[in-house]
PDB file of C-alpha atoms in Angstrom:
ATOM      1  CA  MET A 220      77.385  53.085 -52.919  1.00  0.00           C
ATOM      2  CA  SER A 221      79.036  54.248 -55.866  1.00  0.00           C
ATOM      3  CA  ALA A 222      82.463  54.778 -56.028  1.00  0.00           C
ATOM      4  CA  THR A 223      82.367  57.762 -57.922  1.00  0.00           C
ATOM      5  CA  ALA A 224      80.805  59.752 -54.989  1.00  0.00           C
ATOM      6  CA  ARG A 225      83.647  62.325 -52.710  1.00  0.00           C
ATOM      7  CA  VAL A 226      82.563  63.205 -49.646  1.00  0.00           C
ATOM      8  CA  LEU A 227      84.784  66.748 -48.161  1.00  0.00           C
ATOM      9  CA  VAL A 228      84.935  66.516 -43.788  1.00  0.00           C
ATOM     10  CA  VAL A 229      84.832  69.987 -42.245  1.00  0.00           C
ATOM     11  CA  ASP A 230      85.562  68.786 -38.121  1.00  0.00           C
ATOM     12  CA  ASP A 231      87.973  70.050 -35.845  1.00  0.00           C
ATOM     13  CA  ASP A 232      87.439  67.493 -34.154  1.00  0.00           C
ATOM     14  CA  GLU A 233      90.073  65.257 -35.063  1.00  0.00           C
ATOM     15  CA  THR A 234      88.401  61.520 -33.456  1.00  0.00           C
ATOM     16  CA  ILE A 235      84.984  62.954 -35.111  1.00  0.00           C
ATOM     17  CA  ARG A 236      86.280  64.271 -38.250  1.00  0.00           C
ATOM     18  CA  LEU A 237      88.569  60.496 -38.895  1.00  0.00           C
ATOM     19  CA  ALA A 238      85.509  58.469 -37.600  1.00  0.00           C
ATOM     20  CA  VAL A 239      83.657  60.132 -39.928  1.00  0.00           C
ATOM     21  CA  SER A 240      85.929  59.803 -42.634  1.00  0.00           C
ATOM     22  CA  THR A 241      86.924  55.487 -42.513  1.00  0.00           C
ATOM     23  CA  ALA A 242      83.206  55.621 -42.142  1.00  0.00           C
ATOM     24  CA  LEU A 243      82.280  56.370 -45.348  1.00  0.00           C
ATOM     25  CA  ARG A 244      85.355  54.952 -46.986  1.00  0.00           C
ATOM     26  CA  ALA A 245      84.346  51.971 -45.316  1.00  0.00           C
ATOM     27  CA  GLU A 246      80.934  52.352 -48.182  1.00  0.00           C
ATOM     28  CA  GLY A 247      83.137  53.077 -50.576  1.00  0.00           C
ATOM     29  CA  PHE A 248      82.781  56.559 -50.571  1.00  0.00           C
ATOM     30  CA  LEU A 249      86.216  58.683 -51.955  1.00  0.00           C
ATOM     31  CA  THR A 250      86.866  61.418 -48.987  1.00  0.00           C
ATOM     32  CA  ASP A 251      88.496  64.184 -47.767  1.00  0.00           C
ATOM     33  CA  ALA A 252      89.119  65.805 -44.706  1.00  0.00           C
ATOM     34  CA  ALA A 253      89.516  68.830 -43.256  1.00  0.00           C
ATOM     35  CA  ALA A 254      90.232  70.687 -39.536  1.00  0.00           C
ATOM     36  CA  ASP A 255      89.132  73.811 -40.467  1.00  0.00           C
ATOM     37  CA  GLY A 256      87.533  75.811 -42.674  1.00  0.00           C
ATOM     38  CA  SER A 257      90.877  78.645 -44.385  1.00  0.00           C
ATOM     39  CA  ASP A 258      91.066  76.376 -47.719  1.00  0.00           C
ATOM     40  CA  LEU A 259      87.811  75.480 -47.999  1.00  0.00           C
ATOM     41  CA  ALA A 260      87.476  76.735 -51.471  1.00  0.00           C
ATOM     42  CA  GLU A 261      91.097  75.428 -52.577  1.00  0.00           C
ATOM     43  CA  ARG A 262      89.548  71.960 -51.520  1.00  0.00           C
ATOM     44  CA  LEU A 263      86.279  72.510 -52.945  1.00  0.00           C
ATOM     45  CA  ALA A 264      87.846  73.476 -56.134  1.00  0.00           C
ATOM     46  CA  ALA A 265      90.638  70.298 -56.569  1.00  0.00           C
ATOM     47  CA  PHE A 266      87.997  67.690 -54.563  1.00  0.00           C
ATOM     48  CA  ARG A 267      84.993  68.649 -56.835  1.00  0.00           C
ATOM     49  CA  PRO A 268      83.056  66.890 -53.476  1.00  0.00           C
ATOM     50  CA  ASP A 269      79.356  65.736 -54.140  1.00  0.00           C
ATOM     51  CA  LEU A 270      78.845  66.055 -50.764  1.00  0.00           C
ATOM     52  CA  VAL A 271      80.395  68.281 -47.736  1.00  0.00           C
ATOM     53  CA  VAL A 272      79.796  67.642 -44.072  1.00  0.00           C
ATOM     54  CA  LEU A 273      80.299  70.125 -42.349  1.00  0.00           C
ATOM     55  CA  ASP A 274      81.107  71.314 -38.517  1.00  0.00           C
ATOM     56  CA  TRP A 275      78.561  73.817 -37.484  1.00  0.00           C
ATOM     57  CA  MET A 276      80.899  74.814 -34.147  1.00  0.00           C
ATOM     58  CA  MET A 277      84.550  75.206 -35.571  1.00  0.00           C
ATOM     59  CA  PRO A 278      87.665  77.737 -34.610  1.00  0.00           C
ATOM     60  CA  GLY A 279      88.003  80.981 -37.179  1.00  0.00           C
ATOM     61  CA  PRO A 280      84.641  80.806 -39.402  1.00  0.00           C
ATOM     62  CA  SER A 281      81.833  79.100 -38.922  1.00  0.00           C
ATOM     63  CA  GLY A 282      80.430  76.393 -40.455  1.00  0.00           C
ATOM     64  CA  ILE A 283      77.412  77.896 -40.901  1.00  0.00           C
ATOM     65  CA  ARG A 284      79.384  80.890 -42.204  1.00  0.00           C
ATOM     66  CA  LEU A 285      80.922  78.267 -44.748  1.00  0.00           C
ATOM     67  CA  LEU A 286      78.677  77.396 -46.294  1.00  0.00           C
ATOM     68  CA  PRO A 287      77.411  79.407 -48.546  1.00  0.00           C
ATOM     69  CA  LEU A 288      80.567  79.314 -49.623  1.00  0.00           C
ATOM     70  CA  VAL A 289      80.054  75.352 -50.421  1.00  0.00           C
ATOM     71  CA  ARG A 290      77.225  76.493 -52.631  1.00  0.00           C
ATOM     72  CA  ALA A 291      78.583  79.408 -54.378  1.00  0.00           C
ATOM     73  CA  ALA A 292      81.402  76.823 -55.341  1.00  0.00           C
ATOM     74  CA  GLY A 293      78.707  74.546 -57.768  1.00  0.00           C
ATOM     75  CA  ASP A 294      75.847  71.682 -57.199  1.00  0.00           C
ATOM     76  CA  THR A 295      77.121  70.529 -53.646  1.00  0.00           C
ATOM     77  CA  ALA A 296      74.869  69.004 -50.773  1.00  0.00           C
ATOM     78  CA  VAL A 297      75.709  69.498 -47.368  1.00  0.00           C
ATOM     79  CA  ILE A 298      75.181  67.608 -44.063  1.00  0.00           C
ATOM     80  CA  MET A 299      75.172  69.651 -40.956  1.00  0.00           C
ATOM     81  CA  LEU A 300      76.984  68.073 -37.631  1.00  0.00           C
ATOM     82  CA  THR A 301      76.926  70.181 -34.759  1.00  0.00           C
ATOM     83  CA  ALA A 302      75.291  69.954 -31.174  1.00  0.00           C
ATOM     84  CA  ARG A 303      72.701  73.247 -31.349  1.00  0.00           C
ATOM     85  CA  ASP A 304      69.139  70.842 -31.643  1.00  0.00           C
ATOM     86  CA  GLU A 305      67.112  73.885 -31.211  1.00  0.00           C
ATOM     87  CA  VAL A 306      64.446  74.377 -34.112  1.00  0.00           C
ATOM     88  CA  ASP A 307      65.889  78.104 -35.000  1.00  0.00           C
ATOM     89  CA  ASP A 308      69.051  77.041 -35.138  1.00  0.00           C
ATOM     90  CA  ARG A 309      67.631  73.176 -37.574  1.00  0.00           C
ATOM     91  CA  LEU A 310      65.489  76.680 -40.073  1.00  0.00           C
ATOM     92  CA  ARG A 311      68.603  78.688 -39.873  1.00  0.00           C
ATOM     93  CA  GLY A 312      70.727  75.895 -41.196  1.00  0.00           C
ATOM     94  CA  PHE A 313      67.988  74.893 -44.043  1.00  0.00           C
ATOM     95  CA  ALA A 314      67.550  78.157 -44.956  1.00  0.00           C
ATOM     96  CA  GLU A 315      71.558  78.906 -45.126  1.00  0.00           C
ATOM     97  CA  GLY A 316      71.193  76.078 -47.592  1.00  0.00           C
ATOM     98  CA  ALA A 317      71.571  72.713 -46.108  1.00  0.00           C
ATOM     99  CA  ASP A 318      70.551  69.132 -47.428  1.00  0.00           C
ATOM    100  CA  ASP A 319      70.159  67.092 -43.760  1.00  0.00           C
ATOM    101  CA  TYR A 320      70.955  68.517 -39.846  1.00  0.00           C
ATOM    102  CA  VAL A 321      72.450  65.876 -37.858  1.00  0.00           C
ATOM    103  CA  VAL A 322      72.660  66.673 -34.412  1.00  0.00           C
ATOM    104  CA  LYS A 323      76.081  65.297 -31.478  1.00  0.00           C
ATOM    105  CA  PRO A 324      76.631  62.861 -30.287  1.00  0.00           C
ATOM    106  CA  PHE A 325      75.780  60.407 -33.476  1.00  0.00           C
ATOM    107  CA  THR A 326      76.432  57.412 -34.062  1.00  0.00           C
ATOM    108  CA  MET A 327      78.271  56.520 -37.871  1.00  0.00           C
ATOM    109  CA  ALA A 328      75.567  54.899 -39.245  1.00  0.00           C
ATOM    110  CA  GLU A 329      73.173  57.252 -39.092  1.00  0.00           C
ATOM    111  CA  LEU A 330      75.657  59.203 -40.783  1.00  0.00           C
ATOM    112  CA  VAL A 331      76.573  57.296 -43.466  1.00  0.00           C
ATOM    113  CA  ALA A 332      72.713  56.945 -44.550  1.00  0.00           C
ATOM    114  CA  ARG A 333      71.336  60.112 -44.151  1.00  0.00           C
ATOM    115  CA  ALA A 334      75.069  60.918 -47.105  1.00  0.00           C
ATOM    116  CA  GLY A 335      73.903  57.992 -48.626  1.00  0.00           C
ATOM    117  CA  ALA A 336      69.982  59.396 -48.440  1.00  0.00           C
ATOM    118  CA  VAL A 337      71.200  62.905 -49.879  1.00  0.00           C
ATOM    119  CA  LEU A 338      73.365  61.771 -53.060  1.00  0.00           C
ATOM    120  CA  ARG A 339      70.074  59.667 -54.160  1.00  0.00           C
ATOM    121  CA  ARG A 340      68.513  62.313 -53.415  1.00  0.00           C
ATOM    122  CA  ARG A 341      70.777  64.443 -56.309  1.00  0.00           C
ATOM    123  CA  GLY A 342      71.131  61.325 -58.760  1.00  0.00           C
ATOM    124  CA  ARG A 343      75.028  61.245 -56.811  1.00  0.00           C
ATOM    125  CA  LEU A 344      74.211  57.383 -55.998  1.00  0.00           C
ATOM    126  CA  PRO A 345      72.278  54.753 -57.731  1.00  0.00           C
ATOM    127  CA  GLN A 346      69.141  54.933 -57.214  1.00  0.00           C
ATOM    128  CA  THR A 347      68.681  51.736 -56.306  1.00  0.00           C
ATOM    129  CA  ILE A 348      70.052  49.220 -53.113  1.00  0.00           C
ATOM    130  CA  SER A 349      70.921  45.828 -53.776  1.00  0.00           C
ATOM    131  CA  VAL A 350      72.074  43.096 -51.530  1.00  0.00           C
ATOM    132  CA  GLY A 351      72.224  40.236 -52.641  1.00  0.00           C
ATOM    133  CA  ASP A 352      68.731  38.908 -55.348  1.00  0.00           C
ATOM    134  CA  LEU A 353      67.248  41.769 -53.488  1.00  0.00           C
ATOM    135  CA  VAL A 354      66.864  44.875 -55.184  1.00  0.00           C
ATOM    136  CA  VAL A 355      64.819  47.800 -52.836  1.00  0.00           C
ATOM    137  CA  ASP A 356      63.985  50.929 -55.283  1.00  0.00           C
ATOM    138  CA  PRO A 357      63.128  53.593 -52.977  1.00  0.00           C
ATOM    139  CA  ASP A 358      61.796  55.656 -55.179  1.00  0.00           C
ATOM    140  CA  ALA A 359      59.282  53.885 -56.689  1.00  0.00           C
ATOM    141  CA  THR A 360      58.665  52.195 -53.267  1.00  0.00           C
ATOM    142  CA  THR A 361      59.532  48.500 -54.961  1.00  0.00           C
ATOM    143  CA  ALA A 362      61.580  45.543 -53.323  1.00  0.00           C
ATOM    144  CA  HIS A 363      62.407  42.462 -55.114  1.00  0.00           C
ATOM    145  CA  ARG A 364      63.902  38.997 -54.823  1.00  0.00           C
ATOM    146  CA  ALA A 365      65.143  37.359 -57.252  1.00  0.00           C
ATOM    147  CA  GLY A 366      62.974  38.594 -59.659  1.00  0.00           C
ATOM    148  CA  VAL A 367      59.541  38.465 -58.032  1.00  0.00           C
ATOM    149  CA  ALA A 368      57.744  41.358 -56.672  1.00  0.00           C
ATOM    150  CA  LEU A 369      57.727  41.499 -53.015  1.00  0.00           C
ATOM    151  CA  GLU A 370      54.094  42.493 -51.712  1.00  0.00           C
ATOM    152  CA  LEU A 371      55.176  44.933 -48.440  1.00  0.00           C
ATOM    153  CA  THR A 372      52.686  46.560 -46.749  1.00  0.00           C
ATOM    154  CA  ALA A 373      54.250  50.706 -46.300  1.00  0.00           C
ATOM    155  CA  THR A 374      55.418  50.132 -42.596  1.00  0.00           C
ATOM    156  CA  GLU A 375      57.889  46.994 -44.003  1.00  0.00           C
ATOM    157  CA  PHE A 376      58.373  48.888 -47.262  1.00  0.00           C
ATOM    158  CA  ARG A 377      59.926  51.505 -45.063  1.00  0.00           C
ATOM    159  CA  LEU A 378      62.097  48.570 -42.420  1.00  0.00           C
ATOM    160  CA  LEU A 379      63.394  46.972 -45.673  1.00  0.00           C
ATOM    161  CA  HIS A 380      64.669  50.285 -46.818  1.00  0.00           C
ATOM    162  CA  LEU A 381      66.008  51.781 -44.056  1.00  0.00           C
ATOM    163  CA  LEU A 382      68.213  47.115 -43.492  1.00  0.00           C
ATOM    164  CA  ALA A 383      69.434  47.754 -47.289  1.00  0.00           C
ATOM    165  CA  ASP A 384      70.361  51.569 -47.147  1.00  0.00           C
ATOM    166  CA  GLY A 385      72.541  50.086 -44.023  1.00  0.00           C
ATOM    167  CA  ARG A 386      73.575  47.152 -45.185  1.00  0.00           C
ATOM    168  CA  GLY A 387      76.304  44.933 -43.507  1.00  0.00           C
ATOM    169  CA  ARG A 388      75.083  47.697 -40.379  1.00  0.00           C
ATOM    170  CA  THR A 389      74.220  46.825 -37.489  1.00  0.00           C
ATOM    171  CA  LEU A 390      71.188  49.257 -36.440  1.00  0.00           C
ATOM    172  CA  SER A 391      69.653  49.050 -32.823  1.00  0.00           C
ATOM    173  CA  LYS A 392      65.679  48.426 -32.099  1.00  0.00           C
ATOM    174  CA  ALA A 393      66.255  52.286 -31.028  1.00  0.00           C
ATOM    175  CA  GLN A 394      67.107  53.379 -34.889  1.00  0.00           C
ATOM    176  CA  ILE A 395      65.145  51.548 -36.204  1.00  0.00           C
ATOM    177  CA  LEU A 396      61.768  52.524 -34.385  1.00  0.00           C
ATOM    178  CA  THR A 397      63.463  56.207 -34.657  1.00  0.00           C
ATOM    179  CA  GLN A 398      63.900  55.953 -38.538  1.00  0.00           C
ATOM    180  CA  VAL A 399      61.042  54.179 -39.108  1.00  0.00           C
ATOM    181  CA  TRP A 400      58.216  54.746 -36.982  1.00  0.00           C
ATOM    182  CA  GLY A 401      59.696  58.401 -35.779  1.00  0.00           C
ATOM    183  CA  TYR A 402      59.558  58.086 -32.388  1.00  0.00           C
ATOM    184  CA  GLU A 403      61.919  55.675 -29.144  1.00  0.00           C
ATOM    185  CA  ASP A 404      58.925  55.348 -27.041  1.00  0.00           C
ATOM    186  CA  TYR A 405      57.247  53.123 -28.676  1.00  0.00           C
ATOM    187  CA  ASP A 406      56.753  49.277 -27.524  1.00  0.00           C
ATOM    188  CA  PRO A 407      59.865  47.940 -28.885  1.00  0.00           C
ATOM    189  CA  ASN A 408      57.988  44.501 -30.198  1.00  0.00           C
ATOM    190  CA  LEU A 409      56.781  46.839 -33.391  1.00  0.00           C
ATOM    191  CA  VAL A 410      60.369  46.038 -34.799  1.00  0.00           C
ATOM    192  CA  GLU A 411      59.626  42.844 -33.784  1.00  0.00           C
ATOM    193  CA  VAL A 412      56.610  41.837 -34.975  1.00  0.00           C
ATOM    194  CA  HIS A 413      57.288  43.576 -38.450  1.00  0.00           C
ATOM    195  CA  LEU A 414      60.701  42.079 -39.057  1.00  0.00           C
ATOM    196  CA  SER A 415      58.923  38.297 -38.609  1.00  0.00           C
ATOM    197  CA  ALA A 416      56.404  39.471 -41.178  1.00  0.00           C
ATOM    198  CA  LEU A 417      58.650  41.133 -43.209  1.00  0.00           C
ATOM    199  CA  ARG A 418      61.089  37.707 -43.176  1.00  0.00           C
ATOM    200  CA  ARG A 419      58.141  35.935 -43.928  1.00  0.00           C
ATOM    201  CA  LYS A 420      57.421  37.638 -46.837  1.00  0.00           C
ATOM    202  CA  MET A 421      61.789  37.969 -48.073  1.00  0.00           C
ATOM    203  CA  GLU A 422      62.483  34.076 -46.949  1.00  0.00           C
ATOM    204  CA  GLN A 423      59.621  32.688 -49.770  1.00  0.00           C
ATOM    205  CA  HIS A 424      61.857  33.780 -52.765  1.00  0.00           C
ATOM    206  CA  GLY A 425      65.287  32.829 -50.908  1.00  0.00           C
ATOM    207  CA  PRO A 426      67.521  32.535 -47.882  1.00  0.00           C
ATOM    208  CA  ARG A 427      67.485  34.571 -44.866  1.00  0.00           C
ATOM    209  CA  LEU A 428      69.338  37.672 -46.132  1.00  0.00           C
ATOM    210  CA  ILE A 429      67.692  40.146 -42.406  1.00  0.00           C
ATOM    211  CA  HIS A 430      69.906  39.056 -39.529  1.00  0.00           C
ATOM    212  CA  THR A 431      69.455  39.072 -35.807  1.00  0.00           C
ATOM    213  CA  VAL A 432      72.826  40.420 -33.905  1.00  0.00           C
ATOM    214  CA  ARG A 433      72.226  38.818 -30.489  1.00  0.00           C
ATOM    215  CA  GLY A 434      72.242  41.781 -27.923  1.00  0.00           C
ATOM    216  CA  LEU A 435      72.336  44.439 -30.614  1.00  0.00           C
ATOM    217  CA  GLY A 436      70.155  44.571 -32.947  1.00  0.00           C
ATOM    218  CA  TYR A 437      69.865  43.552 -36.641  1.00  0.00           C
ATOM    219  CA  ARG A 438      71.511  43.710 -39.858  1.00  0.00           C
ATOM    220  CA  LEU A 439      70.758  43.177 -43.658  1.00  0.00           C
ATOM    221  CA  SER A 440      73.687  41.265 -45.035  1.00  0.00           C
ATOM    222  CA  ALA A 441      73.779  38.432 -48.665  1.00  0.00           C
ATOM    223  CA  ALA A 442      76.215  36.725 -46.102  1.00  0.00           C
ATOM    224  CA  THR A 443      75.801  35.342 -41.967  1.00  0.00           C
TER     225      THR A 443
END
C-alpha cells in the first residue's frame, strides 16, 4: 500500500493501539497513536492523517463525541472501533460521519483490509492492486495476469479482490465466507469450489499465487 497514507489510531487500550499500529505499518502506512482525545486537535493539525481509527468508548470524550472534531479538521476518513453492535449505534456512527464501523473483537486482517478499502474509495491509495504479475482493478472489476484479462464470474472476482486486498495475510474460510458471501453458516466447500476454479483460470497464465495454509486458510502472495 501507499507509504503516503497516514493513519492516526486513537484507542485507550494499549494492546489494541499497538497491535493496530503495527499491522498498519507492516502494510506501508505511516502511523501515529493516542490513548485518548485530549490533544486530538493538535495531532490532527500536525500529523494530517488520511484516516483516523477511532475507539468509540474511551475515558474522557468518547469517540462518537470526537468524531465531529475529526470531520471539522478536514477531509479525513474515520473507522470506528467499538464493542457496540446494535443497529441504532451503527446508524448513529454513520450519521455522525463515520466511513466504516469495525466491531470488537476483530482480526487485524479485517481492519487493514477495511482501512485500505476506505482509503481507496477516497482516492488516497492506488486504485489497482498488484501482486507479482497480477493486477486487480476494484473499480473496473477487472483482473489481468501477465497482461491477459481473466474471465471471472462476479463471485470469483469478489474472492480474488478479497485475497488481493489482504495479500500476504492468511484468511480463514470463515472470514472468506463472511466477506464474499455475507454469511458464516454457508457450506465451507463453497470456498474450496470457487478457489479451485479461480486458481485454474489464474494458473493458465503463470505460477500459483493463491496458496493453502494448512489448517488456517488461504493466502495470496507472489512467494510461497
